[in-house]
Amino acid sequence: MDPIVDFLMQPISGASEHHVAFGHKWHARLMVVGWGVMIPVGIVVARYFKVTRRQNWPVQLDNQFWWIAHLVLQIGGCVLSLVALAFVFLAAGGSGGESLLTTTHGVLGWSIVLLALTQVLGGALRGTTGHHAVVLDAALRDMIASGDHYAMTLRRCVFEYAHKLCGYAALVLAGVNIVVGLALTDAPRWMWLLIGGFWIALAIVALVLQRQGRCVDTYQAIYGPEPALPGNRRQPIGWGVRRYRADEWPPAPLSRRP
């Protein structure tokens, strides 16, 4: 065997053998795909693609691309998590006392599950959307407009703070737990390099998009930049979120595109 391939196929500890039970093996695979790939990509899409490059914002509002992609990726990741949990229960039993690493992995895992359930529950209770009423008088427009999101009611504000906080917390815990899982199973070196390389590449993409000003306020992406709108009269929710006037879009790094 090629020395490089042999090196990559060896467990991270350098042991000559690597054996993982069938249930644990599929648990790890599904969790990595769900929480290591799908959910992080879903978060990046939701954060940076509320307004797409070819969209004529603010003439064209409420681009559904980010919403559909985010929903599919997050729900898909959660479904894979449930299947992965089933594999763990099937593989349970037969081992001795748990190590500190195993206990840590379990505690982090159940914490992530609880945060994911919080996200699902929060999404169901986030309130109504509402519509942009085309009325010249701002006071009258606010009176006839309906919807928790349009009016940025307390219910909607609580949802957005909780959704973003729990989402990022779950992402961080998932990243830590995947590393713990790799160590726990003494995963081959190629797995560490592949997963780590993907995360680094995704982080670089996110950094570039953040510097380009692509993290557009959800409210503006859906309802537009008019200062009189209820949501535009308050600070955007979340760190690094940008808000624009109609004549400021696209921001400079995007306006220079061919």
Coordinates of C-alpha atoms in Angstrom, one line a residue:
M1 CA 0.0 0.0 0.0
D2 CA 1.1 3.5 -0.7
P3 CA 2.7 5.1 2.4
I4 CA 0.5 8.2 2.2
V5 CA -2.7 6.1 1.9
D6 CA -1.5 3.8 4.7
F7 CA -0.9 6.9 6.9
L8 CA -4.3 8.3 6.1
M9 CA -6.1 5.0 6.7
Q10 CA -4.5 4.6 10.2
P11 CA -6.4 5.6 13.3
I12 CA -5.4 8.9 14.7
S13 CA -3.8 7.2 17.7
G14 CA -1.5 5.3 15.3
A15 CA -3.0 1.9 16.3
S16 CA -2.7 -0.9 13.8
E17 CA -6.3 -1.9 14.0
H18 CA -9.6 0.1 13.9
H19 CA -12.9 -1.6 14.8
V20 CA -16.2 0.2 15.4
A21 CA -19.5 -1.6 16.0
F22 CA -22.0 -1.5 13.1
G23 CA -24.5 0.7 15.1
H24 CA -21.9 3.2 16.3
K25 CA -20.4 3.4 12.8
W26 CA -23.7 4.4 11.2
H27 CA -24.5 6.7 14.1
A28 CA -21.3 8.6 13.5
R29 CA -21.8 8.7 9.7
L30 CA -25.3 10.1 9.9
M31 CA -24.5 12.6 12.6
V32 CA -21.5 13.9 10.6
V33 CA -23.6 14.3 7.5
G34 CA -26.5 15.9 9.4
W35 CA -24.7 18.1 11.9
G36 CA -21.3 18.4 10.3
V37 CA -22.6 19.2 6.7
M38 CA -26.3 19.8 6.2
I39 CA -27.1 22.0 9.2
P40 CA -24.0 24.2 8.9
V41 CA -24.6 24.7 5.2
G42 CA -28.3 25.5 6.0
I43 CA -27.2 28.2 8.5
V44 CA -24.8 29.8 5.9
V45 CA -27.5 29.8 3.3
A46 CA -30.0 31.4 5.7
R47 CA -27.5 34.0 6.8
Y48 CA -26.0 35.1 3.5
F49 CA -28.6 34.4 0.8
K50 CA -31.7 36.2 1.8
V51 CA -31.0 38.4 -1.1
T52 CA -29.3 36.6 -4.0
R53 CA -26.9 38.1 -6.5
R54 CA -29.3 38.2 -9.5
Q55 CA -32.2 39.5 -7.4
N56 CA -33.3 43.0 -8.2
W57 CA -33.8 44.0 -4.5
P58 CA -35.7 46.0 -3.3
V59 CA -38.0 45.8 -6.4
Q60 CA -38.1 42.0 -5.9
L61 CA -38.8 41.1 -2.3
D62 CA -39.2 37.9 -0.3
N63 CA -36.9 35.6 -2.2
Q64 CA -37.9 32.1 -1.0
F65 CA -34.6 30.4 -2.0
W66 CA -33.0 30.8 1.4
W67 CA -36.1 29.8 3.3
I68 CA -36.7 26.6 1.3
A69 CA -33.0 25.6 1.4
H70 CA -32.7 26.4 5.1
L71 CA -35.9 24.4 5.9
V72 CA -34.9 21.4 3.8
L73 CA -31.3 21.2 5.2
Q74 CA -32.3 21.7 8.8
I75 CA -35.2 19.3 8.8
G76 CA -33.1 16.8 6.8
G77 CA -30.3 17.1 9.4
C78 CA -32.7 16.6 12.3
V79 CA -34.2 13.5 10.6
L80 CA -30.7 12.0 10.1
S81 CA -30.1 12.7 13.8
L82 CA -33.2 10.7 14.8
V83 CA -32.1 7.8 12.7
A84 CA -28.6 8.1 14.1
L85 CA -30.0 7.9 17.6
A86 CA -31.9 4.7 16.7
F87 CA -28.5 3.1 15.7
V88 CA -27.1 4.1 19.1
F89 CA -30.0 2.4 20.9
L90 CA -29.6 -0.7 18.8
A91 CA -25.9 -0.8 19.6
A92 CA -26.4 -0.1 23.4
G93 CA -25.3 -2.7 25.9
G94 CA -22.4 -5.0 26.0
S95 CA -19.7 -2.6 27.1
G96 CA -18.3 -1.9 30.5
G97 CA -18.3 1.3 32.4
E98 CA -18.3 4.5 30.4
S99 CA -15.2 6.6 30.1
L100 CA -15.2 10.4 30.6
L101 CA -15.0 10.8 26.8
T102 CA -18.1 8.7 26.3
T103 CA -20.0 10.5 29.1
T104 CA -19.1 13.9 27.6
H105 CA -20.2 12.7 24.1
G106 CA -23.6 11.6 25.5
V107 CA -24.2 14.8 27.5
L108 CA -23.3 17.0 24.5
G109 CA -25.4 14.9 22.2
W110 CA -28.6 15.1 24.3
S111 CA -28.0 18.8 24.8
I112 CA -27.9 19.2 21.0
V113 CA -31.1 17.2 20.7
L114 CA -32.8 19.4 23.2
L115 CA -31.7 22.5 21.3
A116 CA -32.9 21.0 18.1
L117 CA -36.3 20.3 19.6
T118 CA -36.4 23.9 20.9
Q119 CA -35.8 25.1 17.3
V120 CA -38.7 23.0 16.0
L121 CA -41.0 24.1 18.7
G122 CA -40.0 27.8 18.2
G123 CA -40.6 27.5 14.5
A124 CA -44.1 26.3 15.1
L125 CA -44.8 29.1 17.6
R126 CA -43.1 32.0 15.7
G127 CA -46.4 33.6 14.8
T128 CA -47.9 34.9 11.6
T129 CA -46.0 36.6 8.8
G130 CA -48.2 39.4 7.6
H131 CA -48.1 41.4 4.4
H132 CA -46.7 44.6 3.2
A133 CA -49.8 46.8 2.8
V134 CA -49.3 49.3 -0.1
V135 CA -50.6 52.4 1.6
L136 CA -48.9 55.8 1.3
D137 CA -49.8 56.9 4.9
A138 CA -47.4 55.1 7.2
A139 CA -49.8 55.3 10.2
L140 CA -52.6 53.9 8.3
R141 CA -50.4 51.2 6.9
D142 CA -49.4 50.1 10.3
M143 CA -53.0 50.0 11.4
I144 CA -54.2 47.7 8.6
A145 CA -51.1 45.5 8.4
S146 CA -51.3 42.2 10.2
G147 CA -48.8 39.6 11.2
D148 CA -46.3 39.1 14.0
H149 CA -43.3 39.3 11.7
Y150 CA -44.5 42.4 9.8
A151 CA -45.3 44.2 13.0
M152 CA -42.3 42.7 14.8
T153 CA -44.4 41.9 17.9
L154 CA -42.9 40.7 21.1
R155 CA -43.7 37.1 20.1
R156 CA -41.7 37.5 16.9
C157 CA -38.7 39.2 18.6
V158 CA -38.5 36.5 21.3
F159 CA -38.5 33.9 18.5
E160 CA -35.8 35.5 16.5
Y161 CA -33.5 36.0 19.5
A162 CA -34.1 32.4 20.7
H163 CA -33.9 30.9 17.3
K164 CA -30.5 32.5 16.5
L165 CA -29.0 31.9 20.0
C166 CA -30.1 28.2 20.1
G167 CA -29.1 27.6 16.5
Y168 CA -25.6 28.9 16.9
A169 CA -25.2 27.2 20.3
A170 CA -26.3 23.9 18.8
L171 CA -23.9 24.3 15.9
V172 CA -20.9 24.9 18.2
L173 CA -21.8 22.0 20.5
A174 CA -22.3 19.8 17.5
G175 CA -18.8 20.7 16.2
V176 CA -17.3 19.9 19.5
N177 CA -19.2 16.7 19.8
I178 CA -18.2 15.5 16.4
V179 CA -14.5 16.0 17.4
V180 CA -15.2 14.1 20.6
G181 CA -16.8 11.3 18.6
L182 CA -13.9 11.1 16.3
A183 CA -11.5 10.8 19.2
L184 CA -13.9 8.3 20.9
T185 CA -13.9 6.0 17.9
D186 CA -10.2 6.6 17.2
A187 CA -11.2 7.6 13.7
P188 CA -8.8 7.3 10.7
R189 CA -6.7 10.4 9.9
W190 CA -8.5 10.9 6.6
M191 CA -11.8 11.5 8.4
W192 CA -10.2 14.2 10.6
L193 CA -8.7 15.9 7.5
L194 CA -11.9 15.7 5.4
I195 CA -14.2 17.0 8.1
G196 CA -11.8 19.6 9.3
G197 CA -11.1 20.7 5.7
F198 CA -14.8 21.1 5.0
W199 CA -15.4 23.2 8.1
I200 CA -12.4 25.4 7.3
A201 CA -13.7 25.9 3.7
L202 CA -17.2 26.7 4.9
A203 CA -15.8 29.2 7.5
I204 CA -13.8 30.9 4.7
V205 CA -16.9 31.2 2.5
A206 CA -18.9 32.6 5.4
L207 CA -16.1 35.1 6.2
V208 CA -15.9 36.3 2.6
L209 CA -19.7 36.7 2.4
Q210 CA -19.8 38.6 5.7
R211 CA -17.1 41.0 4.4
Q212 CA -19.1 41.5 1.2
G213 CA -22.1 42.7 3.3
R214 CA -24.3 39.7 2.3
C215 CA -25.7 39.2 5.8
V216 CA -28.9 41.2 5.0
D217 CA -31.6 41.8 7.7
T218 CA -34.4 39.3 7.3
Y219 CA -37.0 41.9 7.7
Q220 CA -35.6 44.1 4.9
A221 CA -35.2 41.1 2.7
I222 CA -38.9 40.3 3.0
Y223 CA -40.6 43.7 3.4
G224 CA -38.1 46.2 1.9
P225 CA -36.0 49.1 3.2
E226 CA -38.7 51.8 3.8
P227 CA -37.9 53.5 7.1
A228 CA -41.5 53.7 8.1
L229 CA -42.0 49.9 8.2
P230 CA -42.4 48.7 11.8
G231 CA -39.4 46.3 11.7
N232 CA -37.1 49.0 10.2
R233 CA -37.7 51.3 13.1
R234 CA -35.9 49.0 15.5
Q235 CA -32.4 47.5 15.5
P236 CA -31.9 44.3 13.5
I237 CA -31.7 41.1 15.6
G238 CA -28.4 39.3 15.5
W239 CA -24.7 40.0 15.2
G240 CA -23.2 41.3 12.0
V241 CA -26.6 41.9 10.4
R242 CA -26.6 44.6 7.8
R243 CA -29.4 47.0 6.9
Y244 CA -29.5 48.9 3.6
R245 CA -31.2 51.8 1.9
A246 CA -32.5 51.1 -1.6
D247 CA -29.7 53.0 -3.2
E248 CA -27.0 51.2 -1.2
W249 CA -27.7 47.8 -2.8
P250 CA -25.8 46.0 -4.0
P251 CA -22.9 46.8 -1.7
A252 CA -19.5 47.7 -3.3
P253 CA -18.0 44.3 -3.4
L254 CA -21.0 43.0 -5.3
S255 CA -21.7 46.0 -7.5
R256 CA -18.3 45.4 -9.2
R257 CA -19.2 42.0 -10.4
P258 CA -19.2 41.5 -14.2

